[in-house]
CSV table of C-alpha atoms in Angstrom, one decimal:
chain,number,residue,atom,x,y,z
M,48,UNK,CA,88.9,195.5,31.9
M,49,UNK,CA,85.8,194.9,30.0
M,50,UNK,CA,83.6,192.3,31.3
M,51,UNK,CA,83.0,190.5,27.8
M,52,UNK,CA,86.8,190.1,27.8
M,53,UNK,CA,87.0,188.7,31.7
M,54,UNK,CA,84.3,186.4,30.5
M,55,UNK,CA,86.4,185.1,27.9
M,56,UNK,CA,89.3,184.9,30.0
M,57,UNK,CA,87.4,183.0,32.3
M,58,UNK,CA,86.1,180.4,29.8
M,59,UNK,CA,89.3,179.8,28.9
M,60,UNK,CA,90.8,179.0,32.1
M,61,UNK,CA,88.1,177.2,33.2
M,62,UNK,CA,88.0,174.9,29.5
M,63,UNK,CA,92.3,174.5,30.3
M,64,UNK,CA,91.5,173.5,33.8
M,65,UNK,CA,88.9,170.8,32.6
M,66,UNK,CA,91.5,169.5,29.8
M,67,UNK,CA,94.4,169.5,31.7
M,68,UNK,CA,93.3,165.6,33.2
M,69,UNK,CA,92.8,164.7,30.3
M,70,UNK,CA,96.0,165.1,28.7
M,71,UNK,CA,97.8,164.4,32.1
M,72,UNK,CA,96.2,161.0,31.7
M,73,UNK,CA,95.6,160.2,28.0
M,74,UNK,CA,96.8,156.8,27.0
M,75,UNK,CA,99.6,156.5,24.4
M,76,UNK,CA,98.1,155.4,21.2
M,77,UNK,CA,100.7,153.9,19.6
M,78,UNK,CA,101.3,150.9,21.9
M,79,UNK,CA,99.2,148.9,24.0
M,80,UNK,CA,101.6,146.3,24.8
M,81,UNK,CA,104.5,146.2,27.7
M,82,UNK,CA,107.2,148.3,25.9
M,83,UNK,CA,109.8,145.3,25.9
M,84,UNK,CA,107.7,143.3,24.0
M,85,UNK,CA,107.1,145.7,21.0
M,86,UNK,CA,110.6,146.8,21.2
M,87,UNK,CA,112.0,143.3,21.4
M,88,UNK,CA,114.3,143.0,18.1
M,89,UNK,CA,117.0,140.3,17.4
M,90,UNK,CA,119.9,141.7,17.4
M,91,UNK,CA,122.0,139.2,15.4
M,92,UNK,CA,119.6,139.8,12.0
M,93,UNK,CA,118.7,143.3,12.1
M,94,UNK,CA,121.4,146.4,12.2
M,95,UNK,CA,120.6,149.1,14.9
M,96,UNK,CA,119.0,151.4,12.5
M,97,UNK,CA,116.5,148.4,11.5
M,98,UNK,CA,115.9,147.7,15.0
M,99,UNK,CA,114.3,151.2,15.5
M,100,UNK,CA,112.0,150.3,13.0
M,101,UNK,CA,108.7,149.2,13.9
M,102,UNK,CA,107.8,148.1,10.9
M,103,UNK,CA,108.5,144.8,8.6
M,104,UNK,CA,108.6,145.3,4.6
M,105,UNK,CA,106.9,142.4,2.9
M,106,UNK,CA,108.9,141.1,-0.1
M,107,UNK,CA,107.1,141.3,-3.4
M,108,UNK,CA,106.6,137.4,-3.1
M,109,UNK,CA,105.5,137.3,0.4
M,110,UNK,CA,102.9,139.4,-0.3
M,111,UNK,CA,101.6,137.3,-3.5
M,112,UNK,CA,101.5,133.9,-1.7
M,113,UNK,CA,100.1,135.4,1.0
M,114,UNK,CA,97.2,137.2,-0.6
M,115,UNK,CA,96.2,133.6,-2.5
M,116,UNK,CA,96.1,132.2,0.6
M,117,UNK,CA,93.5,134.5,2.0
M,118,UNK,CA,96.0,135.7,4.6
M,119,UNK,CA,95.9,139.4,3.5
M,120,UNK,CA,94.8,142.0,0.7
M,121,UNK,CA,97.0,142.3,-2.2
M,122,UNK,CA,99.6,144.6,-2.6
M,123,UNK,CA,100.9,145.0,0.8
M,124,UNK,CA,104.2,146.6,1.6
M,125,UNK,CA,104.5,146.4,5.2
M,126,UNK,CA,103.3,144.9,8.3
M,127,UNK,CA,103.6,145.4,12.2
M,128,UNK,CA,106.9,143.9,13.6
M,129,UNK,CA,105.1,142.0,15.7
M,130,UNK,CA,107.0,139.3,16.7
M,131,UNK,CA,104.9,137.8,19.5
M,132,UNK,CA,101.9,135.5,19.9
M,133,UNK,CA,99.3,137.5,20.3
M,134,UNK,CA,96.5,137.0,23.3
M,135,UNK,CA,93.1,137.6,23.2
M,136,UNK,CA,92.3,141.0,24.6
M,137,UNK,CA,95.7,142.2,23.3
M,138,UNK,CA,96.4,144.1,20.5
M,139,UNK,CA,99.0,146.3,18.5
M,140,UNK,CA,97.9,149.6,16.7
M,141,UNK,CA,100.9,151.7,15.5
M,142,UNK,CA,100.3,154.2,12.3
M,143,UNK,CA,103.3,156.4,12.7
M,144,UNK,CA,104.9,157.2,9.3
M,145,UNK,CA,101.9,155.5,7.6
M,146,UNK,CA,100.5,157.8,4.6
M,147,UNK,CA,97.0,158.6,4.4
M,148,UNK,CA,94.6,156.9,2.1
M,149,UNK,CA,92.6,154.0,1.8
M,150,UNK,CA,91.4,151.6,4.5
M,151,UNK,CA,90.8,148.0,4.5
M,152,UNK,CA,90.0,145.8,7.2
M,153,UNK,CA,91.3,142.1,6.8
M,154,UNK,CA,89.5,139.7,9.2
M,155,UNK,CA,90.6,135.7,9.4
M,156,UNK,CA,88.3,133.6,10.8
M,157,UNK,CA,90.5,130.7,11.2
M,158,UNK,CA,93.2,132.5,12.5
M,159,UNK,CA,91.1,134.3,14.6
M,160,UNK,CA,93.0,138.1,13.7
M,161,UNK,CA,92.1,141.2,12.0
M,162,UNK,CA,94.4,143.3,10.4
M,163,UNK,CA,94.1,147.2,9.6
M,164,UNK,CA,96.2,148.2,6.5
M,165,UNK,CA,96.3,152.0,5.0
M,166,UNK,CA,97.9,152.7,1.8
M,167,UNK,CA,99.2,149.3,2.0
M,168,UNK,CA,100.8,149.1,5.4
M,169,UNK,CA,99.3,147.4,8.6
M,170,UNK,CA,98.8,149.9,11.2
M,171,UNK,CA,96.4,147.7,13.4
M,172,UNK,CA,96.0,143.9,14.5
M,173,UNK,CA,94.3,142.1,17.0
M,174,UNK,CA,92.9,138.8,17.5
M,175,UNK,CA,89.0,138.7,17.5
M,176,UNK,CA,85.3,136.7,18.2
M,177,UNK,CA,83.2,135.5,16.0
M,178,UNK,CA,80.3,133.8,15.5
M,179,UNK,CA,79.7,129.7,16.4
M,180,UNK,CA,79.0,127.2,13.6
M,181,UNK,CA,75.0,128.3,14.3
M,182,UNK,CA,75.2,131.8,13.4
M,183,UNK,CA,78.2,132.4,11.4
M,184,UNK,CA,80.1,135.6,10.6
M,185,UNK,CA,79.6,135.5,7.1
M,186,UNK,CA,82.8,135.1,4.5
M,187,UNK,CA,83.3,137.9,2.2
M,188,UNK,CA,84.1,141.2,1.4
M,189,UNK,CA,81.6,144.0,2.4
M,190,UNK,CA,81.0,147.7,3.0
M,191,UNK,CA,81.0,149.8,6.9
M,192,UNK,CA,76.9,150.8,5.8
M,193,UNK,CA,76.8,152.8,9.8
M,194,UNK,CA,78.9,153.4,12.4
M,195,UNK,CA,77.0,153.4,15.8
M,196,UNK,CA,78.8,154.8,19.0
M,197,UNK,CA,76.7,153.1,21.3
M,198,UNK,CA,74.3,150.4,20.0
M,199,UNK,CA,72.7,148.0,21.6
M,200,UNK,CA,71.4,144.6,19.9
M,201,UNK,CA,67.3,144.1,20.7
M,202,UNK,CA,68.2,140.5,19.8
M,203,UNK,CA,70.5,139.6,22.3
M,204,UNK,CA,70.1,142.8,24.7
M,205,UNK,CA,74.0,142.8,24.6
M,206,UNK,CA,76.0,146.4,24.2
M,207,UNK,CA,78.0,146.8,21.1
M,208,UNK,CA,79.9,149.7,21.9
M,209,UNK,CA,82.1,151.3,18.1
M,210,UNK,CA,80.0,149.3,16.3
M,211,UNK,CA,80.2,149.3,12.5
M,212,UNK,CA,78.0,147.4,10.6
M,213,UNK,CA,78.5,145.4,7.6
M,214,UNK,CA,75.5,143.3,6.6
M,215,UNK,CA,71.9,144.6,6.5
M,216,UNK,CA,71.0,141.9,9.1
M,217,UNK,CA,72.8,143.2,11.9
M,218,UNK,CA,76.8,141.4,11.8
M,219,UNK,CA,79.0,144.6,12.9
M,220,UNK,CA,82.4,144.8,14.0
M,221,UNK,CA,82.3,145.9,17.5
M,222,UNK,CA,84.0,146.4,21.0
M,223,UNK,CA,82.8,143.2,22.8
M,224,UNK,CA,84.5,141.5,26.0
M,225,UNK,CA,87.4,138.7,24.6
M,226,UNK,CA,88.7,135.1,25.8
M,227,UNK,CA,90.3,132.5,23.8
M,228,UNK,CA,86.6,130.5,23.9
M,229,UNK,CA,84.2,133.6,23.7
M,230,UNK,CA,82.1,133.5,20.4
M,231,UNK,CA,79.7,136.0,19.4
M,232,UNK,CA,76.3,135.5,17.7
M,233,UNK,CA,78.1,136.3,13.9
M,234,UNK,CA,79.4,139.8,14.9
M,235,UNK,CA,83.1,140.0,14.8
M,236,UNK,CA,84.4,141.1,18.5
M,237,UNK,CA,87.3,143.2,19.1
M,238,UNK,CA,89.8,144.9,21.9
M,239,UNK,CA,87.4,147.7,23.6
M,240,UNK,CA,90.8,150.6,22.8
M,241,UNK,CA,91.2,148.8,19.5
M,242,UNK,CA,87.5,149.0,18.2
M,243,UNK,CA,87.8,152.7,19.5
M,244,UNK,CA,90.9,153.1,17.3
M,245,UNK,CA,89.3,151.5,14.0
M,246,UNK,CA,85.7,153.4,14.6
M,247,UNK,CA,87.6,156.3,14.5
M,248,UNK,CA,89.5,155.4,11.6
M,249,UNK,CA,87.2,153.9,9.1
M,250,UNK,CA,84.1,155.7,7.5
M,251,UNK,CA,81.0,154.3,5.7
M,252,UNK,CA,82.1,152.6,2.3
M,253,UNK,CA,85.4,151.4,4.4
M,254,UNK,CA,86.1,147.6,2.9
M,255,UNK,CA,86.0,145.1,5.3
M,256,UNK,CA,87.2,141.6,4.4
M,257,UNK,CA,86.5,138.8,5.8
M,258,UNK,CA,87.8,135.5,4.9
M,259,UNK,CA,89.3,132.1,5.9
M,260,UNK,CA,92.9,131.4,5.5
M,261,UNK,CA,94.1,128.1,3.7
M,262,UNK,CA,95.5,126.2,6.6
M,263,UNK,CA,97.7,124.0,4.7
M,264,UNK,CA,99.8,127.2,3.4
M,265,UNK,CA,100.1,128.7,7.1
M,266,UNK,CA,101.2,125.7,8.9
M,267,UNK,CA,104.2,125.2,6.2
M,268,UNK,CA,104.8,128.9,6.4
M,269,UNK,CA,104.3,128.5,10.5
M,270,UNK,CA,106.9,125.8,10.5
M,271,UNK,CA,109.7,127.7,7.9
M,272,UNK,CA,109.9,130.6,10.8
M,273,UNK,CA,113.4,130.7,12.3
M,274,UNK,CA,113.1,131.2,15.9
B,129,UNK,CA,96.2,127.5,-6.1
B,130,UNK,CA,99.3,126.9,-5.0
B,131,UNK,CA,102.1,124.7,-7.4
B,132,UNK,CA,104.1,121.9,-5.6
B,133,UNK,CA,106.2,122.1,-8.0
B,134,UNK,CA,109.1,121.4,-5.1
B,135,UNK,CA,111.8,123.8,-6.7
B,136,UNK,CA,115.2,123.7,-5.5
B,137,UNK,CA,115.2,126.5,-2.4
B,138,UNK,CA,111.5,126.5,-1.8
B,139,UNK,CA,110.6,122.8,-2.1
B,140,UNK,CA,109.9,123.0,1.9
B,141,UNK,CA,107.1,125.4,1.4
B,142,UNK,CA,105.4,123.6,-1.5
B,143,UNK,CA,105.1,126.1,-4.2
B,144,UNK,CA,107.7,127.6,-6.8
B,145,UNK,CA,107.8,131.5,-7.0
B,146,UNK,CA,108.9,131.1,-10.8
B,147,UNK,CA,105.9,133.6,-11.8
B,148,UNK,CA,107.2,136.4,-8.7
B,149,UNK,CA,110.4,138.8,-8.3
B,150,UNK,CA,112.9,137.6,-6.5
B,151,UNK,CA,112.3,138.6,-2.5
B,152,UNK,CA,114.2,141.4,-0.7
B,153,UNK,CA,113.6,141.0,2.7
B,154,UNK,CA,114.6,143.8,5.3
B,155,UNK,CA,116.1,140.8,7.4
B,156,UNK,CA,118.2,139.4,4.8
B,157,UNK,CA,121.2,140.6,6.3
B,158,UNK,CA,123.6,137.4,6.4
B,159,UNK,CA,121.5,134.9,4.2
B,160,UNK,CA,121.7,134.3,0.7
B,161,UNK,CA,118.8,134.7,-1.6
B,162,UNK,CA,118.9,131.2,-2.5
B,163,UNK,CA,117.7,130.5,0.9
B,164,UNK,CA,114.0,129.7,1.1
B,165,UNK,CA,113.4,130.0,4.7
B,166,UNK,CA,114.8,133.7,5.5
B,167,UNK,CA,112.7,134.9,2.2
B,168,UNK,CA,109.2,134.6,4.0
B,169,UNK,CA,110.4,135.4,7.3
B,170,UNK,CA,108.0,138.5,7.7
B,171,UNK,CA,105.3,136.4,6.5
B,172,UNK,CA,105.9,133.6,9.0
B,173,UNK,CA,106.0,135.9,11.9
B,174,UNK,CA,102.6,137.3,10.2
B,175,UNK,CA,101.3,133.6,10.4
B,176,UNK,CA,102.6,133.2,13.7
B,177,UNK,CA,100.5,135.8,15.8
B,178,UNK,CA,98.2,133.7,15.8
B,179,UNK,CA,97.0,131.3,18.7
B,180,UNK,CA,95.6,129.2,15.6
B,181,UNK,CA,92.4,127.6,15.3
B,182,UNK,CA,89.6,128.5,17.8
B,183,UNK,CA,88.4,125.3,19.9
B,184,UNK,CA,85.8,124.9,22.4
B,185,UNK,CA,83.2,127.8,22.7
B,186,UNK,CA,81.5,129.7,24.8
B,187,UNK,CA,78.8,131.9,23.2
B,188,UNK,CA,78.4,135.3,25.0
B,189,UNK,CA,74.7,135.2,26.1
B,190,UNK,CA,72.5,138.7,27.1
B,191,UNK,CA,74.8,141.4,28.8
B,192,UNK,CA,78.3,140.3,29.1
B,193,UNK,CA,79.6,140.3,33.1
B,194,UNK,CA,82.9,141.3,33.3
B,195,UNK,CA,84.2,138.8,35.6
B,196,UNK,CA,87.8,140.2,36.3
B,197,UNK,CA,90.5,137.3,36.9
B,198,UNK,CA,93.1,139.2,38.2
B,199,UNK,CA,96.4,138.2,37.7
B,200,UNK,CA,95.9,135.9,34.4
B,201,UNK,CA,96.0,138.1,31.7
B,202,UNK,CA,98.0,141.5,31.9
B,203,UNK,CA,96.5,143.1,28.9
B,204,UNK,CA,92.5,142.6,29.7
B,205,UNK,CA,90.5,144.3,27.2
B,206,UNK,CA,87.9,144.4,29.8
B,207,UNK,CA,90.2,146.9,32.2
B,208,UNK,CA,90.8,150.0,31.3
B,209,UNK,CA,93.8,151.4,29.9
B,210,UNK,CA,92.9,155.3,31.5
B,211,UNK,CA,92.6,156.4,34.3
B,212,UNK,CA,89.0,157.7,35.4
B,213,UNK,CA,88.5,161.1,37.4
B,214,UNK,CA,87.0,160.3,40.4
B,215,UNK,CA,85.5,156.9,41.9
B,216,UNK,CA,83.5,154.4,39.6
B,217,UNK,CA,81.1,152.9,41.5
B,218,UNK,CA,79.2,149.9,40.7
B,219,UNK,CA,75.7,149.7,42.6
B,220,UNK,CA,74.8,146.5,44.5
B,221,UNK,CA,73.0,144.0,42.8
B,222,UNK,CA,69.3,144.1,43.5
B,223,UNK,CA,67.4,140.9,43.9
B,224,UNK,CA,63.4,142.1,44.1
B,225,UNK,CA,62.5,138.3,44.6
B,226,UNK,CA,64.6,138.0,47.8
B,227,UNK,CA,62.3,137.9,51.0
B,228,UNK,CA,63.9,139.9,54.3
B,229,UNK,CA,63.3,138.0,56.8
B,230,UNK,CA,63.3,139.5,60.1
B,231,UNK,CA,65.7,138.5,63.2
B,232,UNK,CA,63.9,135.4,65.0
B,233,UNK,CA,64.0,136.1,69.5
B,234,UNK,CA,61.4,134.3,71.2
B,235,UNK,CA,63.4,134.5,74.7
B,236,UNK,CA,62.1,138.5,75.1
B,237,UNK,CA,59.3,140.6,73.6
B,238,UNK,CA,61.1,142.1,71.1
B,239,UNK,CA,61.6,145.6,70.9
B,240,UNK,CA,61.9,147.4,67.3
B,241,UNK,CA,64.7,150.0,66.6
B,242,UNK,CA,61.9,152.8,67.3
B,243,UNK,CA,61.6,151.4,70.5
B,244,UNK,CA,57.9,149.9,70.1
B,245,UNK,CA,57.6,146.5,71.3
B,246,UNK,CA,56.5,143.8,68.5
B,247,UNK,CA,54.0,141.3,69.0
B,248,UNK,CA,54.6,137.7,67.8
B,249,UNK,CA,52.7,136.0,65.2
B,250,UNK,CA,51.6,132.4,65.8
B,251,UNK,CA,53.6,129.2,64.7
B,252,UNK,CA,52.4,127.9,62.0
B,253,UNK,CA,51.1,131.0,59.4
B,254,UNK,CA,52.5,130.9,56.4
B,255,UNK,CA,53.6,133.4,54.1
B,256,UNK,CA,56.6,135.9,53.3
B,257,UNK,CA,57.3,139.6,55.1
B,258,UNK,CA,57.4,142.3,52.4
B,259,UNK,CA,59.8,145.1,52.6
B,260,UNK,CA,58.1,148.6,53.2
B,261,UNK,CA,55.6,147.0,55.4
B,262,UNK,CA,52.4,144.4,55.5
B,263,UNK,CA,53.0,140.9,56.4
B,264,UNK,CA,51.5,137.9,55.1
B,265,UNK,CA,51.7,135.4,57.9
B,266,UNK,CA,54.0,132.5,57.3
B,267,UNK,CA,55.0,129.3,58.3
B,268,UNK,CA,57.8,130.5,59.9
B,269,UNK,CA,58.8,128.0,63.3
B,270,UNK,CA,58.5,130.0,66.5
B,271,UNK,CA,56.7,132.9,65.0
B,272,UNK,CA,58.4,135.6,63.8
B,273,UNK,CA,58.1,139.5,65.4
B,274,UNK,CA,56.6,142.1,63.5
B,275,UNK,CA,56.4,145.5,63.5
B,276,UNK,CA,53.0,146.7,64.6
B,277,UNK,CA,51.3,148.4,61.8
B,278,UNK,CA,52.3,151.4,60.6
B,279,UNK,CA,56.0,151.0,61.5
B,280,UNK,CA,58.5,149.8,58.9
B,281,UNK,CA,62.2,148.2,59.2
B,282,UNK,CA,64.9,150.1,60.4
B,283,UNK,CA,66.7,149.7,56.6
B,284,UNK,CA,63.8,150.9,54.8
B,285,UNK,CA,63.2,147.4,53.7
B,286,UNK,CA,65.9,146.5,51.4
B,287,UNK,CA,67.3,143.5,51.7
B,288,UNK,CA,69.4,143.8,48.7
B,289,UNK,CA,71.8,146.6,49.3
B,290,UNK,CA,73.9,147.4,52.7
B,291,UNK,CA,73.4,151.3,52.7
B,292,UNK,CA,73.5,154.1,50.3
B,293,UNK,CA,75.4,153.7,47.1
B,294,UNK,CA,77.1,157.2,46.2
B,295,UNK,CA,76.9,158.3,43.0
B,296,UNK,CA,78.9,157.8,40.5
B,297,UNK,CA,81.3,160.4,40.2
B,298,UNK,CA,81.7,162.4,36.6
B,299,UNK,CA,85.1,161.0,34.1
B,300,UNK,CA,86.8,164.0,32.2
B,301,UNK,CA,83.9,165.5,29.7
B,302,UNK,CA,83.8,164.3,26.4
B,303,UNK,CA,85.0,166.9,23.7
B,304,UNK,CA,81.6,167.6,22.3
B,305,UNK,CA,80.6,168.5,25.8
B,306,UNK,CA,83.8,171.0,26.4
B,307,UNK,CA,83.2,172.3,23.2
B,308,UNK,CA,79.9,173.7,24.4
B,309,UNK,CA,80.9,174.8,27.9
B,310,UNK,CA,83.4,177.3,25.8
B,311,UNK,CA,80.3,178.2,23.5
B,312,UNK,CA,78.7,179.2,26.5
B,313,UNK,CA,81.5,181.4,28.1
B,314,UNK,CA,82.1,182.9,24.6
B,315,UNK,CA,78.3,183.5,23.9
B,316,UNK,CA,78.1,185.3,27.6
B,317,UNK,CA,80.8,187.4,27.4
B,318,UNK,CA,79.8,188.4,23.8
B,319,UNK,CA,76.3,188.9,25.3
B,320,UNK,CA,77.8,190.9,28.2
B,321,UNK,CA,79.8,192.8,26.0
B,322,UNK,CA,76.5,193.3,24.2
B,323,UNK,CA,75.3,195.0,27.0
B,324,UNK,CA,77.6,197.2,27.9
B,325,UNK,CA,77.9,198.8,24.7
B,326,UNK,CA,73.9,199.2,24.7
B,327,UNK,CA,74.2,200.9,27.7
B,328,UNK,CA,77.1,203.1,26.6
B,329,UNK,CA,74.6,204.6,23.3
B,330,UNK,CA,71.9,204.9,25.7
B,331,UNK,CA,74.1,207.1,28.1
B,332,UNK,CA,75.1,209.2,24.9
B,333,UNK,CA,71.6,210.3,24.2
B,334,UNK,CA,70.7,210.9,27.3
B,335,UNK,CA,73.6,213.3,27.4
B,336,UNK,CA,72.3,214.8,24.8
């Protein structure tokens, strides 16, 4: 055998042998959450082909009132049949089914969430950080200008791994450590697995959003939930 | 914004949907569309992921420690959700400030590890013992034993770690990185290959 071809041959065993952890232990990317939580339907509403759906259409009017009320983009036909209270640290991504096209990222201060929609349909949320009354995350709607893998703020000599930036004064979404009381310096942090999802995802020119929801409308809308 | 116009079937949620299409909800199985409540259903359990308002702070100051409360919250985006190859280790925390202070035996001369004996410095010095040798004489009751000069503690003079910290042992390669260990098998057997038929012309004409 020639040895060019035994070199090859070895390459490739030895590249298989390196991969072969990696795919024993990769994560599934679909769900983070304990599988009877995602799954959890009710069964006395939906029909059994419903229940294998992950996903919840948004009626036509749903999606108006909620897009005046800051709550999410216009024009939004599904969302993640999430059906839980989220906790900080947690979050859903599922983009199974989903078509390709454009991204926007939907971030809601007061409700402290951010949504990732694609062609319309949410395929990521999470709750988040942001900044405290004395540097605020800034209201808005803005443009990824980088992505940074690893970056580290000179300011604050604090990591900010997945960072993408949105202001020319340094407020990025980024992977930063979550509690219900942690606020950040006017980034907006996120889920370390979920900020690795959405760097992946978004490019530069991706819209972000970033807005705050009119309380009044989501407490009636809270309270008109059947439970 | 919003119209409380209070219309029969929505009056509850403040607004009439007069300007909108009638909703068709996935989970409108066994309502009736005049039925306010089931018509933003989605939209409620939207609202409802959320904890609500933030309250009291705390602002994440300089490097964030991960302190790990194990137990409290099952899904810590601090913990990670793969597994690692190999053992992660976390070196000991080094405090350069922190003085090593040397065991205190007035009873016997003491005797270091090497097996030189240590003379006693008088009460009443003051000063701290550096690691890695010289002493400034402190006030220190009873004295304290030294090391005569030259000699240095057993440890090496680190008072901040116990022993030797391994290594942290490599994770699974990142892509880019196993990308070029096959560029580098493909390049050398192509090299190799190369070779061989170099050497295969120059055998022909020395044949001839």
């Amino acid at each position: 055998m020639k040895r060019g071809t035994l070199g090859v041959g070895f390459g490739l065993s030895l590249f298989l042998l390196l991969l072969s952890p990696a795919l024993i232990f990769a994560d599934d990317a679909r769900k983070t959450r304990e599988p009877e939580l995602i799954d959890q339907h009710r069964s006395d509403v939906l029909s059994p082909d419903q229940q294998n759906d992950a996903r919840a259409r948004i009626s036509a009017a749903e999606a108006v009132v909620a897009a005046q009320a800051g709550l999410m983009p216009p024009n939004v036909k599904t969302l993640l049949d999430v059906r839980e209270s989220l906790k900080h640290g947690e979050f859903v991504w599922d983009d199974q089914g989903v078509p390709g096209g454009k991204v926007r990222i939907w971030v809601d201060l007061r409700r402290q969430t951010i949504s990732v929609f694609r062609s319309g349909h949410e395929i990521g949320t999470a709750l988040i950080a942001y900044g405290t009354d004395e540097k605020e995350t800034p209201i808005g709607t803005f443009k990824v200008l980088s992505k940074h893998r690893h970056y580290r703020s000179r300011a604050y000599n604090a990591e900010m791994p997945y960072s993408l930036f949105i202001t020319a004064d340094g407020i990025a979404l980024h992977s930063s450590p979550l509690r219900a009381r942690h606020a950040t310096h006017g980034c907006v942090g996120l889920p370390d697995q979920f900020a690795r999802r959405l760097f992946q995802l978004a490019g530069v020119g991706t819209t972000v959003d970033i807005s705050r929801s009119d309380p009044a409308f989501a407490k009636r809308i809270a309270k008109s939930a059947i439970r | 914004m919003l119209c409380a116009a209070g219309a029969a079937g929505f009056g509850n949620l403040g607004f009439a949907p007069w300007a909108v299409a009638q909703p068709t909800s996935v989970h409108k199985t066994a309502r009736s569309a005049s039925d306010a409540e089931p018509a933003f259903q989605t939209l409620a359990e939207f609202v409802n992921r959320s904890p609500g308002e933030r309250g009291e702070i705390d602002v994440l100051k300089g490097i964030a420690k991960f302190v790990t409360e194990s137990g409290k919250d099952k899904f810590d985006s601090r913990q990670p959700t793969q597994r690692a190859l190999g053992k992660v280790f976390e070196p000991e925390p080094f405090d350069l400030d922190v003085a090593w202070q040397p065991p205190l035996d007035l009873l016997t001369v003491p005797v270091g590890d090497f097996g030189v004996p240590l003379e006693l410095v008088p009460v009443g010095s003051s000063g701290r013992f550096f690691p890695g040798g010289g002493f400034t004489p402190g006030s220190i009751p009873g004295g304290v034993a030294i090391p005569p000069t030259g000699s240095t503690p057993p440890d090496g003079g680190d008072p901040g770690s116990g022993g030797s910290v391994p290594p942290p042992a490599g994770a699974v390669p990142e892509p880019s990185t196993w990308v070029l260990i096959l560029l580098g098998f493909f390049s050398a057997g192509y090299g190799l290959r190369k070779r061989k038929a170099a050497g295969a012309i120059d055998d022909e004409l020395i044949a001839l």
